[in-house]
Every structure is written in C-alpha cells, then in structure tokens.
C-alpha cells in the first residue's frame, strides 16, 4: 500500500540531497523569475543509480532526448517518475521492488552536476515528494 508509506519511502538515490524543492520558487540563476517545480531535484554522485522507492510496475520508459531518459512506475493509483537518466535498466511491463536500481543518473556536461528529477502523482495530481521520503 503506497499511500500508507507516506514519510517512509527511501530516497531514490543511495546518497544525495534535495537541491531544488517542490512548488513555486525563485529561479536558481534569475532570482526575479518565478518557476514551478512539479517534483524535487536530488543532487547525487557522478555514476549514481536511480532506484525505485516502492514496488510496482514500469509503465513507461521515455526517451526525452538522445542523452536524457525517464522511467514511470505505477503503484496502484500512484505513480513515481525518475527523469534525467543516461541509461535505463528496466523495461515497460517489468515488476520492480523497493530500492531496485532502474537506471544511471545523467551528469550534465555543462555543469558537471548529477541531478535526478523525481516526481510523485496520485492519478494526474502532483504531490510534494519530500513529504513522502524519509530524510536521507
């Protein structure tokens, strides 16, 4: 039961921290510009793997660009999304377990930073992932 685990899900990376929170906030570079983040950005180590936060089924593996892939996992009427992957190690229809590696997080060639974009929705409604995760 995904909903019963609110506040108890593991981080989707082994080591890392939330570097950009959920919701409306000032742009990290252009402070006068407001942006809306539908998830959280988690900074981690180069070469780090993204991992499923709960058991479920891979319902989509998306190629967003030649160097950026995303995975969506269904957990009943909840969905977790993992964006900014350079490689994906799961396929559509595959069952995954809690903390299972699903892909390698891409390191930006421009900034040198390794950032996972992580989102949780209930059906089509985005929720703040930070309230679901245990502190890392």
PDB file of C-alpha atoms in Angstrom:
ATOM      1  CA  UNK A   1       0.000   0.000   0.000  1.00  0.00           C
ATOM      2  CA  UNK A   2       1.862   3.036  -1.329  1.00  0.00           C
ATOM      3  CA  UNK A   3      -0.328   5.605   0.446  1.00  0.00           C
ATOM      4  CA  UNK A   4       0.320   4.017   3.867  1.00  0.00           C
ATOM      5  CA  UNK A   5       4.068   4.596   3.380  1.00  0.00           C
ATOM      6  CA  UNK A   6       3.922   8.403   3.221  1.00  0.00           C
ATOM      7  CA  UNK A   7       7.011   9.727   5.002  1.00  0.00           C
ATOM      8  CA  UNK A   8       8.659   6.283   4.967  1.00  0.00           C
ATOM      9  CA  UNK A   9       9.818   5.843   1.379  1.00  0.00           C
ATOM     10  CA  UNK A  10      13.580   5.566   0.806  1.00  0.00           C
ATOM     11  CA  UNK A  11      15.395   8.223  -1.199  1.00  0.00           C
ATOM     12  CA  UNK A  12      15.504   7.354  -4.922  1.00  0.00           C
ATOM     13  CA  UNK A  13      19.330   7.559  -4.699  1.00  0.00           C
ATOM     14  CA  UNK A  14      21.712   5.903  -2.258  1.00  0.00           C
ATOM     15  CA  UNK A  15      23.390   9.201  -1.341  1.00  0.00           C
ATOM     16  CA  UNK A  16      22.168  12.686  -2.125  1.00  0.00           C
ATOM     17  CA  UNK A  17      20.228  15.734  -1.050  1.00  0.00           C
ATOM     18  CA  UNK A  18      17.295  17.783  -2.325  1.00  0.00           C
ATOM     19  CA  UNK A  19      18.875  20.684  -4.222  1.00  0.00           C
ATOM     20  CA  UNK A  20      15.627  22.138  -5.612  1.00  0.00           C
ATOM     21  CA  UNK A  21      12.334  21.774  -3.767  1.00  0.00           C
ATOM     22  CA  UNK A  22       8.749  21.330  -4.899  1.00  0.00           C
ATOM     23  CA  UNK A  23       6.417  24.152  -5.882  1.00  0.00           C
ATOM     24  CA  UNK A  24       6.826  27.829  -6.751  1.00  0.00           C
ATOM     25  CA  UNK A  25      10.214  29.407  -6.094  1.00  0.00           C
ATOM     26  CA  UNK A  26      12.746  31.828  -7.469  1.00  0.00           C
ATOM     27  CA  UNK A  27      14.740  30.582 -10.448  1.00  0.00           C
ATOM     28  CA  UNK A  28      18.206  29.403  -9.247  1.00  0.00           C
ATOM     29  CA  UNK A  29      20.005  31.873 -11.571  1.00  0.00           C
ATOM     30  CA  UNK A  30      17.396  34.538 -12.454  1.00  0.00           C
ATOM     31  CA  UNK A  31      16.115  35.343  -8.959  1.00  0.00           C
ATOM     32  CA  UNK A  32      13.337  37.694 -10.179  1.00  0.00           C
ATOM     33  CA  UNK A  33      11.832  34.873 -12.271  1.00  0.00           C
ATOM     34  CA  UNK A  34       9.395  32.510 -10.511  1.00  0.00           C
ATOM     35  CA  UNK A  35       9.344  28.857 -11.580  1.00  0.00           C
ATOM     36  CA  UNK A  36       7.126  25.918 -10.622  1.00  0.00           C
ATOM     37  CA  UNK A  37       8.775  22.584  -9.907  1.00  0.00           C
ATOM     38  CA  UNK A  38       6.374  19.613 -10.132  1.00  0.00           C
ATOM     39  CA  UNK A  39       8.811  17.417  -8.225  1.00  0.00           C
ATOM     40  CA  UNK A  40      12.162  17.692  -6.484  1.00  0.00           C
ATOM     41  CA  UNK A  41      15.696  17.713  -7.833  1.00  0.00           C
ATOM     42  CA  UNK A  42      18.119  15.480  -5.956  1.00  0.00           C
ATOM     43  CA  UNK A  43      21.862  16.071  -6.332  1.00  0.00           C
ATOM     44  CA  UNK A  44      23.983  12.947  -6.093  1.00  0.00           C
ATOM     45  CA  UNK A  45      27.365  11.487  -7.067  1.00  0.00           C
ATOM     46  CA  UNK A  46      28.519  11.003 -10.643  1.00  0.00           C
ATOM     47  CA  UNK A  47      27.661   7.480 -11.812  1.00  0.00           C
ATOM     48  CA  UNK A  48      24.906   7.080  -9.191  1.00  0.00           C
ATOM     49  CA  UNK A  49      21.890   4.891  -9.851  1.00  0.00           C
ATOM     50  CA  UNK A  50      18.253   5.858  -9.531  1.00  0.00           C
ATOM     51  CA  UNK A  51      16.270   3.334  -7.530  1.00  0.00           C
ATOM     52  CA  UNK A  52      12.580   2.598  -7.152  1.00  0.00           C
ATOM     53  CA  UNK A  53      11.127   3.960  -3.912  1.00  0.00           C
ATOM     54  CA  UNK A  54       8.402   1.279  -3.759  1.00  0.00           C
ATOM     55  CA  UNK A  55       7.417  -1.925  -5.522  1.00  0.00           C
ATOM     56  CA  UNK A  56       5.402  -1.504  -8.689  1.00  0.00           C
ATOM     57  CA  UNK A  57       5.270  -1.944 -12.443  1.00  0.00           C
ATOM     58  CA  UNK A  58       7.205   0.031 -15.052  1.00  0.00           C
ATOM     59  CA  UNK A  59       4.521   1.552 -17.261  1.00  0.00           C
ATOM     60  CA  UNK A  60       6.742   3.763 -19.391  1.00  0.00           C
ATOM     61  CA  UNK A  61      10.356   4.228 -20.418  1.00  0.00           C
ATOM     62  CA  UNK A  62      10.680   7.537 -22.257  1.00  0.00           C
ATOM     63  CA  UNK A  63      13.498   8.903 -24.388  1.00  0.00           C
ATOM     64  CA  UNK A  64      13.305  12.673 -23.814  1.00  0.00           C
ATOM     65  CA  UNK A  65      16.454  13.424 -25.833  1.00  0.00           C
ATOM     66  CA  UNK A  66      19.441  11.396 -27.052  1.00  0.00           C
ATOM     67  CA  UNK A  67      21.054  11.776 -23.592  1.00  0.00           C
ATOM     68  CA  UNK A  68      18.004  12.035 -21.299  1.00  0.00           C
ATOM     69  CA  UNK A  69      15.627   9.199 -20.462  1.00  0.00           C
ATOM     70  CA  UNK A  70      12.823   8.837 -17.902  1.00  0.00           C
ATOM     71  CA  UNK A  71      11.039   5.949 -16.179  1.00  0.00           C
ATOM     72  CA  UNK A  72       7.483   5.934 -14.800  1.00  0.00           C
ATOM     73  CA  UNK A  73       6.454   3.281 -12.265  1.00  0.00           C
ATOM     74  CA  UNK A  74       2.860   2.588 -11.213  1.00  0.00           C
ATOM     75  CA  UNK A  75       1.977   1.782  -7.594  1.00  0.00           C
ATOM     76  CA  UNK A  76      -1.832   1.394  -7.665  1.00  0.00           C
ATOM     77  CA  UNK A  77      -3.228   4.896  -8.308  1.00  0.00           C
ATOM     78  CA  UNK A  78       0.154   6.486  -7.511  1.00  0.00           C
ATOM     79  CA  UNK A  79       2.984   6.986  -9.995  1.00  0.00           C
ATOM     80  CA  UNK A  80       6.664   7.780  -9.439  1.00  0.00           C
ATOM     81  CA  UNK A  81       8.750   9.383 -12.181  1.00  0.00           C
ATOM     82  CA  UNK A  82      12.516   9.418 -12.481  1.00  0.00           C
ATOM     83  CA  UNK A  83      13.909  11.912 -15.047  1.00  0.00           C
ATOM     84  CA  UNK A  84      17.435  12.721 -16.242  1.00  0.00           C
ATOM     85  CA  UNK A  85      18.711   9.168 -16.709  1.00  0.00           C
ATOM     86  CA  UNK A  86      21.566   8.417 -19.125  1.00  0.00           C
ATOM     87  CA  UNK A  87      20.852   4.656 -19.105  1.00  0.00           C
ATOM     88  CA  UNK A  88      17.773   2.656 -18.126  1.00  0.00           C
ATOM     89  CA  UNK A  89      17.980  -0.890 -16.768  1.00  0.00           C
ATOM     90  CA  UNK A  90      14.236  -1.723 -16.748  1.00  0.00           C
ATOM     91  CA  UNK A  91      11.631  -2.257 -19.475  1.00  0.00           C
ATOM     92  CA  UNK A  92       7.930  -1.483 -19.786  1.00  0.00           C
ATOM     93  CA  UNK A  93       5.833  -4.112 -18.008  1.00  0.00           C
ATOM     94  CA  UNK A  94       8.635  -5.149 -15.647  1.00  0.00           C
ATOM     95  CA  UNK A  95       7.839  -5.524 -11.953  1.00  0.00           C
ATOM     96  CA  UNK A  96      10.300  -3.701  -9.706  1.00  0.00           C
ATOM     97  CA  UNK A  97      10.944  -3.880  -5.977  1.00  0.00           C
ATOM     98  CA  UNK A  98      11.789  -1.246  -3.378  1.00  0.00           C
ATOM     99  CA  UNK A  99      15.367   0.110  -3.817  1.00  0.00           C
ATOM    100  CA  UNK A 100      15.841  -1.747  -7.124  1.00  0.00           C
ATOM    101  CA  UNK A 101      18.174   0.101  -9.495  1.00  0.00           C
ATOM    102  CA  UNK A 102      16.279   1.382 -12.530  1.00  0.00           C
ATOM    103  CA  UNK A 103      18.977   3.364 -14.325  1.00  0.00           C
ATOM    104  CA  UNK A 104      22.022   5.616 -14.174  1.00  0.00           C
ATOM    105  CA  UNK A 105      21.542   9.321 -13.463  1.00  0.00           C
ATOM    106  CA  UNK A 106      22.969  11.614 -16.134  1.00  0.00           C
ATOM    107  CA  UNK A 107      25.771  14.026 -15.285  1.00  0.00           C
ATOM    108  CA  UNK A 108      25.417  17.338 -17.125  1.00  0.00           C
ATOM    109  CA  UNK A 109      28.335  18.072 -19.436  1.00  0.00           C
ATOM    110  CA  UNK A 110      27.669  21.808 -18.957  1.00  0.00           C
ATOM    111  CA  UNK A 111      27.549  21.953 -15.127  1.00  0.00           C
ATOM    112  CA  UNK A 112      29.210  18.693 -14.072  1.00  0.00           C
ATOM    113  CA  UNK A 113      26.265  18.106 -11.697  1.00  0.00           C
ATOM    114  CA  UNK A 114      24.404  14.802 -11.373  1.00  0.00           C
ATOM    115  CA  UNK A 115      20.740  15.548 -10.654  1.00  0.00           C
ATOM    116  CA  UNK A 116      17.723  13.219 -10.553  1.00  0.00           C
ATOM    117  CA  UNK A 117      14.361  14.865 -11.176  1.00  0.00           C
ATOM    118  CA  UNK A 118      11.858  12.883  -9.082  1.00  0.00           C
ATOM    119  CA  UNK A 119       8.063  13.259  -9.068  1.00  0.00           C
ATOM    120  CA  UNK A 120       5.072  11.569  -7.435  1.00  0.00           C
ATOM    121  CA  UNK A 121       1.490  11.833  -8.679  1.00  0.00           C
ATOM    122  CA  UNK A 122      -1.780  10.392  -7.480  1.00  0.00           C
ATOM    123  CA  UNK A 123      -3.504   9.745 -10.808  1.00  0.00           C
ATOM    124  CA  UNK A 124      -2.763  13.111 -12.503  1.00  0.00           C
ATOM    125  CA  UNK A 125      -2.322  15.259  -9.366  1.00  0.00           C
ATOM    126  CA  UNK A 126       1.281  16.122  -8.463  1.00  0.00           C
ATOM    127  CA  UNK A 127       2.231  15.932  -4.780  1.00  0.00           C
ATOM    128  CA  UNK A 128       5.320  17.106  -2.903  1.00  0.00           C
ATOM    129  CA  UNK A 129       7.723  14.119  -2.992  1.00  0.00           C
ATOM    130  CA  UNK A 130       9.656  15.461   0.003  1.00  0.00           C
ATOM    131  CA  UNK A 131       6.708  14.673   2.301  1.00  0.00           C
ATOM    132  CA  UNK A 132       6.845  11.033   1.169  1.00  0.00           C
ATOM    133  CA  UNK A 133      10.578  10.413   1.627  1.00  0.00           C
ATOM    134  CA  UNK A 134      12.492   9.592   4.784  1.00  0.00           C
ATOM    135  CA  UNK A 135      15.350  12.049   5.359  1.00  0.00           C
ATOM    136  CA  UNK A 136      18.487  10.806   3.612  1.00  0.00           C
TER     137      UNK A 136
END
